[in-house]
Amino acid sequence: MIDREGPIPPYQQIAAALRKRIEAGEIPPGRRIPSLVEMEQEFGVARDTLRKAVQVLKDERLVETVSGMGIYVVQHSEDGGVPGAS
Amino acid sequence: MIDREGPIPPYQQIAAALRKRIEAGEIPPGRRIPSLVEMEQEFGVARDTLRKAVQVLKDERLVETVSGMGIYVVQHSEDGGVPGAS
DNA sequence: AGAAATTTGTTCGTATGTATA
DNA sequence: CTATACATACGAACAAATTTC
């Protein structure tokens, strides 16, 4: 899944993989992405690496986190915004 | 904040700056010093550089690490030692 | 009321590879 | 060749928020 030989750092590869899933509609808006524990196993990387990957998607406003709950795909519809964001 | 032209390496400059704050009472005994992430931004250096700077202060018994919490200024009173150090 | 489980967030310590002086 | 610095990554521990029982 992760190419450790190439020049692209794993955290960027993971960010790209998640972005692809989201834009392909595999993980629709409003749904949660896999938990950090699940992604640790799926990608075979450490928490710190996932943290950076998720931070990239956060900066792109693709996902948002709810502490204690999970990381959710943002609803980027015409009216904009996310459920709960007043 | 950091002079990269001069002969004094950044990690020594940072150690000196932290020592000054501690001895001036800006960061009193028992209190935490800024986290590594915060200091990365404040000083504009990498984690590795901070690691060396903090190691200097540790060798001087000025600070100690509490796992998962942070780096704390040592209480250097007459009876010596740190709270929690049995 | 409260304890346990799950999940995210933050913390330090360390290792590796690369680059520079 | 050594010292210094950076980016990346891994590991472990602790905290806070949320849900479930």
PDB file of C-alpha atoms (C1' of nucleotides) in Angstrom:
ATOM      1  CA  MET A   1       0.000   0.000   0.000  1.00  0.00           C
ATOM      2  CA  ILE A   2       2.748   2.414   0.967  1.00  0.00           C
ATOM      3  CA  ASP A   3       5.843   2.796  -1.141  1.00  0.00           C
ATOM      4  CA  ARG A   4       8.744   3.365   1.172  1.00  0.00           C
ATOM      5  CA  GLU A   5      11.376   3.344  -1.558  1.00  0.00           C
ATOM      6  CA  GLY A   6      10.052   6.241  -3.614  1.00  0.00           C
ATOM      7  CA  PRO A   7      10.573   9.941  -2.902  1.00  0.00           C
ATOM      8  CA  ILE A   8       7.004  10.635  -1.777  1.00  0.00           C
ATOM      9  CA  PRO A   9       6.711  10.489   2.007  1.00  0.00           C
ATOM     10  CA  PRO A  10       4.172   7.988   3.376  1.00  0.00           C
ATOM     11  CA  TYR A  11       2.075  10.698   4.991  1.00  0.00           C
ATOM     12  CA  GLN A  12       1.542  12.318   1.602  1.00  0.00           C
ATOM     13  CA  GLN A  13       0.725   8.987   0.017  1.00  0.00           C
ATOM     14  CA  ILE A  14      -1.872   8.324   2.692  1.00  0.00           C
ATOM     15  CA  ALA A  15      -3.360  11.787   2.328  1.00  0.00           C
ATOM     16  CA  ALA A  16      -3.663  11.183  -1.416  1.00  0.00           C
ATOM     17  CA  ALA A  17      -5.241   7.765  -0.892  1.00  0.00           C
ATOM     18  CA  LEU A  18      -7.832   9.158   1.498  1.00  0.00           C
ATOM     19  CA  ARG A  19      -8.546  12.114  -0.772  1.00  0.00           C
ATOM     20  CA  LYS A  20      -9.121   9.714  -3.638  1.00  0.00           C
ATOM     21  CA  ARG A  21     -11.612   7.661  -1.638  1.00  0.00           C
ATOM     22  CA  ILE A  22     -13.481  10.738  -0.582  1.00  0.00           C
ATOM     23  CA  GLU A  23     -13.659  12.309  -4.021  1.00  0.00           C
ATOM     24  CA  ALA A  24     -14.673   8.961  -5.512  1.00  0.00           C
ATOM     25  CA  GLY A  25     -17.602   8.900  -3.131  1.00  0.00           C
ATOM     26  CA  GLU A  26     -16.414   5.773  -1.335  1.00  0.00           C
ATOM     27  CA  ILE A  27     -16.649   7.744   1.859  1.00  0.00           C
ATOM     28  CA  PRO A  28     -19.586  10.115   1.379  1.00  0.00           C
ATOM     29  CA  PRO A  29     -19.915  13.500   3.080  1.00  0.00           C
ATOM     30  CA  GLY A  30     -20.991  13.247   6.674  1.00  0.00           C
ATOM     31  CA  ARG A  31     -19.532   9.809   7.129  1.00  0.00           C
ATOM     32  CA  ARG A  32     -16.611   8.914   9.285  1.00  0.00           C
ATOM     33  CA  ILE A  33     -13.297   7.817   7.865  1.00  0.00           C
ATOM     34  CA  PRO A  34     -11.592   4.783   9.431  1.00  0.00           C
ATOM     35  CA  SER A  35     -10.308   5.326  12.943  1.00  0.00           C
ATOM     36  CA  LEU A  36      -6.664   5.968  13.584  1.00  0.00           C
ATOM     37  CA  VAL A  37      -6.280   2.485  15.026  1.00  0.00           C
ATOM     38  CA  GLU A  38      -7.806   0.933  11.921  1.00  0.00           C
ATOM     39  CA  MET A  39      -5.636   2.986   9.599  1.00  0.00           C
ATOM     40  CA  GLU A  40      -2.544   2.124  11.574  1.00  0.00           C
ATOM     41  CA  GLN A  41      -3.172  -1.488  10.643  1.00  0.00           C
ATOM     42  CA  GLU A  42      -4.390  -0.831   7.118  1.00  0.00           C
ATOM     43  CA  PHE A  43      -1.466   1.347   6.102  1.00  0.00           C
ATOM     44  CA  GLY A  44       1.078  -0.084   8.468  1.00  0.00           C
ATOM     45  CA  VAL A  45       2.196   3.290   9.749  1.00  0.00           C
ATOM     46  CA  ALA A  46       2.419   5.021  13.087  1.00  0.00           C
ATOM     47  CA  ARG A  47      -0.068   7.418  14.594  1.00  0.00           C
ATOM     48  CA  ASP A  48       2.207  10.347  13.982  1.00  0.00           C
ATOM     49  CA  THR A  49       2.235   9.659  10.262  1.00  0.00           C
ATOM     50  CA  LEU A  50      -1.552   9.482  10.154  1.00  0.00           C
ATOM     51  CA  ARG A  51      -1.761  12.699  12.104  1.00  0.00           C
ATOM     52  CA  LYS A  52       0.205  14.482   9.422  1.00  0.00           C
ATOM     53  CA  ALA A  53      -1.824  12.889   6.621  1.00  0.00           C
ATOM     54  CA  VAL A  54      -5.087  13.942   8.250  1.00  0.00           C
ATOM     55  CA  GLN A  55      -3.720  17.418   8.833  1.00  0.00           C
ATOM     56  CA  VAL A  56      -3.265  17.790   5.081  1.00  0.00           C
ATOM     57  CA  LEU A  57      -6.928  16.945   4.484  1.00  0.00           C
ATOM     58  CA  LYS A  58      -7.952  19.270   7.295  1.00  0.00           C
ATOM     59  CA  ASP A  59      -6.087  22.120   5.662  1.00  0.00           C
ATOM     60  CA  GLU A  60      -7.977  21.307   2.461  1.00  0.00           C
ATOM     61  CA  ARG A  61     -11.264  21.432   4.378  1.00  0.00           C
ATOM     62  CA  LEU A  62     -11.998  17.917   3.224  1.00  0.00           C
ATOM     63  CA  VAL A  63     -12.396  16.470   6.699  1.00  0.00           C
ATOM     64  CA  GLU A  64     -13.050  17.654  10.218  1.00  0.00           C
ATOM     65  CA  THR A  65     -12.515  15.922  13.510  1.00  0.00           C
ATOM     66  CA  VAL A  66     -14.791  15.570  16.458  1.00  0.00           C
ATOM     67  CA  SER A  67     -12.837  14.684  19.559  1.00  0.00           C
ATOM     68  CA  GLY A  68     -13.893  11.372  21.016  1.00  0.00           C
ATOM     69  CA  MET A  69     -15.963  10.565  17.949  1.00  0.00           C
ATOM     70  CA  GLY A  70     -13.940  10.381  14.789  1.00  0.00           C
ATOM     71  CA  ILE A  71     -12.854  12.155  11.639  1.00  0.00           C
ATOM     72  CA  TYR A  72     -15.682  13.098   9.297  1.00  0.00           C
ATOM     73  CA  VAL A  73     -15.916  13.988   5.630  1.00  0.00           C
ATOM     74  CA  VAL A  74     -17.023  17.573   5.243  1.00  0.00           C
ATOM     75  CA  GLN A  75     -20.273  18.382   3.431  1.00  0.00           C
ATOM     76  CA  HIS A  76     -19.009  20.729   0.744  1.00  0.00           C
ATOM     77  CA  SER A  77     -22.367  21.455  -0.868  1.00  0.00           C
ATOM     78  CA  GLU A  78     -23.648  24.736  -2.309  1.00  0.00           C
ATOM     79  CA  ASP A  79     -24.692  26.197   0.999  1.00  0.00           C
ATOM     80  CA  GLY A  80     -21.257  25.221   2.257  1.00  0.00           C
ATOM     81  CA  GLY A  81     -20.339  24.348   5.754  1.00  0.00           C
ATOM     82  CA  VAL A  82     -20.624  21.317   7.915  1.00  0.00           C
ATOM     83  CA  PRO A  83     -23.436  19.989  10.064  1.00  0.00           C
ATOM     84  CA  GLY A  84     -23.120  21.603  13.425  1.00  0.00           C
ATOM     85  CA  ALA A  85     -21.158  24.551  12.141  1.00  0.00           C
ATOM     86  CA  SER A  86     -23.571  27.353  12.932  1.00  0.00           C
TER      87      SER A  86
ATOM     88  CA  MET B   1      15.539  34.943  17.640  1.00  0.00           C
ATOM     89  CA  ILE B   2      18.273  32.608  16.458  1.00  0.00           C
ATOM     90  CA  ASP B   3      21.463  33.873  14.954  1.00  0.00           C
ATOM     91  CA  ARG B   4      22.432  31.525  12.189  1.00  0.00           C
ATOM     92  CA  GLU B   5      25.391  33.575  11.039  1.00  0.00           C
ATOM     93  CA  GLY B   6      27.376  33.596  14.254  1.00  0.00           C
ATOM     94  CA  PRO B   7      29.623  30.847  15.569  1.00  0.00           C
ATOM     95  CA  ILE B   8      27.279  29.698  18.339  1.00  0.00           C
ATOM     96  CA  PRO B   9      25.132  26.756  17.216  1.00  0.00           C
ATOM     97  CA  PRO B  10      21.371  27.281  17.439  1.00  0.00           C
ATOM     98  CA  TYR B  11      20.922  24.489  19.988  1.00  0.00           C
ATOM     99  CA  GLN B  12      23.266  26.305  22.387  1.00  0.00           C
ATOM    100  CA  GLN B  13      21.508  29.592  21.809  1.00  0.00           C
ATOM    101  CA  ILE B  14      18.190  27.961  22.610  1.00  0.00           C
ATOM    102  CA  ALA B  15      19.561  26.291  25.713  1.00  0.00           C
ATOM    103  CA  ALA B  16      20.850  29.649  26.886  1.00  0.00           C
ATOM    104  CA  ALA B  17      17.545  31.354  26.169  1.00  0.00           C
ATOM    105  CA  LEU B  18      15.615  28.752  28.126  1.00  0.00           C
ATOM    106  CA  ARG B  19      18.093  28.848  30.993  1.00  0.00           C
ATOM    107  CA  LYS B  20      17.684  32.605  31.145  1.00  0.00           C
ATOM    108  CA  ARG B  21      13.897  32.361  31.338  1.00  0.00           C
ATOM    109  CA  ILE B  22      14.081  29.781  34.064  1.00  0.00           C
ATOM    110  CA  GLU B  23      16.626  31.620  36.181  1.00  0.00           C
ATOM    111  CA  ALA B  24      14.691  34.854  35.718  1.00  0.00           C
ATOM    112  CA  GLY B  25      11.655  33.142  37.169  1.00  0.00           C
ATOM    113  CA  GLU B  26       9.623  33.499  34.008  1.00  0.00           C
ATOM    114  CA  ILE B  27       9.102  29.771  34.132  1.00  0.00           C
ATOM    115  CA  PRO B  28       8.971  28.932  37.850  1.00  0.00           C
ATOM    116  CA  PRO B  29       9.916  25.570  39.348  1.00  0.00           C
ATOM    117  CA  GLY B  30       7.259  22.940  38.857  1.00  0.00           C
ATOM    118  CA  ARG B  31       5.905  24.554  35.719  1.00  0.00           C
ATOM    119  CA  ARG B  32       6.146  23.172  32.247  1.00  0.00           C
ATOM    120  CA  ILE B  33       8.295  24.699  29.578  1.00  0.00           C
ATOM    121  CA  PRO B  34       6.759  25.176  26.120  1.00  0.00           C
ATOM    122  CA  SER B  35       6.181  21.960  24.221  1.00  0.00           C
ATOM    123  CA  LEU B  36       8.551  20.880  21.500  1.00  0.00           C
ATOM    124  CA  VAL B  37       5.932  21.683  18.873  1.00  0.00           C
ATOM    125  CA  GLU B  38       5.494  25.180  20.287  1.00  0.00           C
ATOM    126  CA  MET B  39       9.226  25.753  20.443  1.00  0.00           C
ATOM    127  CA  GLU B  40       9.623  24.498  16.900  1.00  0.00           C
ATOM    128  CA  GLN B  41       7.453  27.406  15.817  1.00  0.00           C
ATOM    129  CA  GLU B  42       8.846  29.921  18.292  1.00  0.00           C
ATOM    130  CA  PHE B  43      12.490  29.311  17.477  1.00  0.00           C
ATOM    131  CA  GLY B  44      12.010  28.094  13.951  1.00  0.00           C
ATOM    132  CA  VAL B  45      14.134  25.000  14.389  1.00  0.00           C
ATOM    133  CA  ALA B  46      13.652  21.290  14.032  1.00  0.00           C
ATOM    134  CA  ARG B  47      12.814  18.843  16.760  1.00  0.00           C
ATOM    135  CA  ASP B  48      16.303  17.444  16.679  1.00  0.00           C
ATOM    136  CA  THR B  49      17.793  20.815  17.523  1.00  0.00           C
ATOM    137  CA  LEU B  50      15.440  21.264  20.463  1.00  0.00           C
ATOM    138  CA  ARG B  51      16.318  17.799  21.645  1.00  0.00           C
ATOM    139  CA  LYS B  52      19.949  18.829  21.987  1.00  0.00           C
ATOM    140  CA  ALA B  53      19.066  22.117  23.653  1.00  0.00           C
ATOM    141  CA  VAL B  54      16.888  20.416  26.233  1.00  0.00           C
ATOM    142  CA  GLN B  55      19.549  17.779  26.834  1.00  0.00           C
ATOM    143  CA  VAL B  56      21.893  20.552  27.934  1.00  0.00           C
ATOM    144  CA  LEU B  57      19.407  21.719  30.549  1.00  0.00           C
ATOM    145  CA  LYS B  58      18.781  18.172  31.667  1.00  0.00           C
ATOM    146  CA  ASP B  59      22.481  17.642  32.236  1.00  0.00           C
ATOM    147  CA  GLU B  60      22.406  20.773  34.379  1.00  0.00           C
ATOM    148  CA  ARG B  61      19.480  19.325  36.363  1.00  0.00           C
ATOM    149  CA  LEU B  62      17.425  22.376  35.462  1.00  0.00           C
ATOM    150  CA  VAL B  63      14.572  20.468  33.847  1.00  0.00           C
ATOM    151  CA  GLU B  64      13.118  16.992  33.869  1.00  0.00           C
ATOM    152  CA  THR B  65      10.748  15.108  31.610  1.00  0.00           C
ATOM    153  CA  VAL B  66       7.442  13.627  32.639  1.00  0.00           C
ATOM    154  CA  SER B  67       6.379  11.006  30.129  1.00  0.00           C
ATOM    155  CA  GLY B  68       3.401  11.960  28.041  1.00  0.00           C
ATOM    156  CA  MET B  69       3.118  15.312  29.811  1.00  0.00           C
ATOM    157  CA  GLY B  70       5.986  17.625  29.110  1.00  0.00           C
ATOM    158  CA  ILE B  71       9.290  19.005  30.324  1.00  0.00           C
ATOM    159  CA  TYR B  72       9.193  20.587  33.763  1.00  0.00           C
ATOM    160  CA  VAL B  73      11.434  22.999  35.641  1.00  0.00           C
ATOM    161  CA  VAL B  74      13.106  21.228  38.541  1.00  0.00           C
ATOM    162  CA  GLN B  75      12.450  22.371  42.092  1.00  0.00           C
ATOM    163  CA  HIS B  76      15.986  23.031  43.257  1.00  0.00           C
ATOM    164  CA  SER B  77      15.297  23.800  46.931  1.00  0.00           C
ATOM    165  CA  GLU B  78      17.500  23.077  49.956  1.00  0.00           C
ATOM    166  CA  ASP B  79      16.356  19.516  50.431  1.00  0.00           C
ATOM    167  CA  GLY B  80      17.048  19.027  46.762  1.00  0.00           C
ATOM    168  CA  GLY B  81      15.257  16.757  44.425  1.00  0.00           C
ATOM    169  CA  VAL B  82      12.002  16.918  42.584  1.00  0.00           C
ATOM    170  CA  PRO B  83       8.465  16.155  43.725  1.00  0.00           C
ATOM    171  CA  GLY B  84       7.773  12.581  42.945  1.00  0.00           C
ATOM    172  CA  ALA B  85      11.385  11.565  42.953  1.00  0.00           C
ATOM    173  CA  SER B  86      11.342   9.001  45.742  1.00  0.00           C
TER     174      SER B  86
ATOM    175  C1'  DA C   1     -23.712   8.062  39.206  1.00  0.00           C
ATOM    176  C1'  DG C   2     -19.916   6.012  37.425  1.00  0.00           C
ATOM    177  C1'  DA C   3     -16.884   2.846  35.147  1.00  0.00           C
ATOM    178  C1'  DA C   4     -15.205   0.940  30.806  1.00  0.00           C
ATOM    179  C1'  DA C   5     -14.297   1.203  25.935  1.00  0.00           C
ATOM    180  C1'  DT C   6     -13.391   3.914  21.858  1.00  0.00           C
ATOM    181  C1'  DT C   7     -11.443   7.743  19.584  1.00  0.00           C
ATOM    182  C1'  DT C   8      -8.912  11.867  18.805  1.00  0.00           C
ATOM    183  C1'  DG C   9      -5.227  14.946  20.550  1.00  0.00           C
ATOM    184  C1'  DT C  10      -0.785  15.942  22.605  1.00  0.00           C
ATOM    185  C1'  DT C  11       3.461  14.929  24.744  1.00  0.00           C
ATOM    186  C1'  DC C  12       8.488  13.384  24.802  1.00  0.00           C
ATOM    187  C1'  DG C  13      12.262  10.225  23.094  1.00  0.00           C
ATOM    188  C1'  DT C  14      14.549   8.121  19.468  1.00  0.00           C
ATOM    189  C1'  DA C  15      16.093   6.538  14.775  1.00  0.00           C
ATOM    190  C1'  DT C  16      17.132   7.168   9.914  1.00  0.00           C
ATOM    191  C1'  DG C  17      18.405   9.616   5.828  1.00  0.00           C
ATOM    192  C1'  DT C  18      19.909  13.858   3.804  1.00  0.00           C
ATOM    193  C1'  DA C  19      22.227  18.187   3.532  1.00  0.00           C
ATOM    194  C1'  DT C  20      25.503  21.605   4.938  1.00  0.00           C
ATOM    195  C1'  DA C  21      29.625  23.837   7.090  1.00  0.00           C
TER     196       DA C  21
ATOM    197  C1'  DC D   1      35.556  13.170   8.827  1.00  0.00           C
ATOM    198  C1'  DT D   2      32.858  15.506  12.307  1.00  0.00           C
ATOM    199  C1'  DA D   3      29.350  18.455  14.015  1.00  0.00           C
ATOM    200  C1'  DT D   4      25.153  20.565  13.172  1.00  0.00           C
ATOM    201  C1'  DA D   5      20.508  20.875  11.381  1.00  0.00           C
ATOM    202  C1'  DC D   6      16.291  19.361   9.061  1.00  0.00           C
ATOM    203  C1'  DA D   7      12.354  16.258   7.578  1.00  0.00           C
ATOM    204  C1'  DT D   8      10.323  12.207   8.274  1.00  0.00           C
ATOM    205  C1'  DA D   9       8.843   8.302  10.854  1.00  0.00           C
ATOM    206  C1'  DC D  10       8.099   5.131  14.805  1.00  0.00           C
ATOM    207  C1'  DG D  11       6.996   4.125  19.680  1.00  0.00           C
ATOM    208  C1'  DA D  12       5.104   4.892  24.195  1.00  0.00           C
ATOM    209  C1'  DA D  13       2.553   7.424  27.602  1.00  0.00           C
ATOM    210  C1'  DC D  14      -0.958  10.503  29.022  1.00  0.00           C
ATOM    211  C1'  DA D  15      -5.118  13.476  28.443  1.00  0.00           C
ATOM    212  C1'  DA D  16      -9.843  14.723  27.002  1.00  0.00           C
ATOM    213  C1'  DA D  17     -14.281  13.880  24.763  1.00  0.00           C
ATOM    214  C1'  DT D  18     -17.853  10.695  23.667  1.00  0.00           C
ATOM    215  C1'  DT D  19     -20.594   6.600  23.873  1.00  0.00           C
ATOM    216  C1'  DT D  20     -22.155   2.520  26.104  1.00  0.00           C
ATOM    217  C1'  DC D  21     -23.268  -0.350  29.916  1.00  0.00           C
TER     218       DC D  21
END
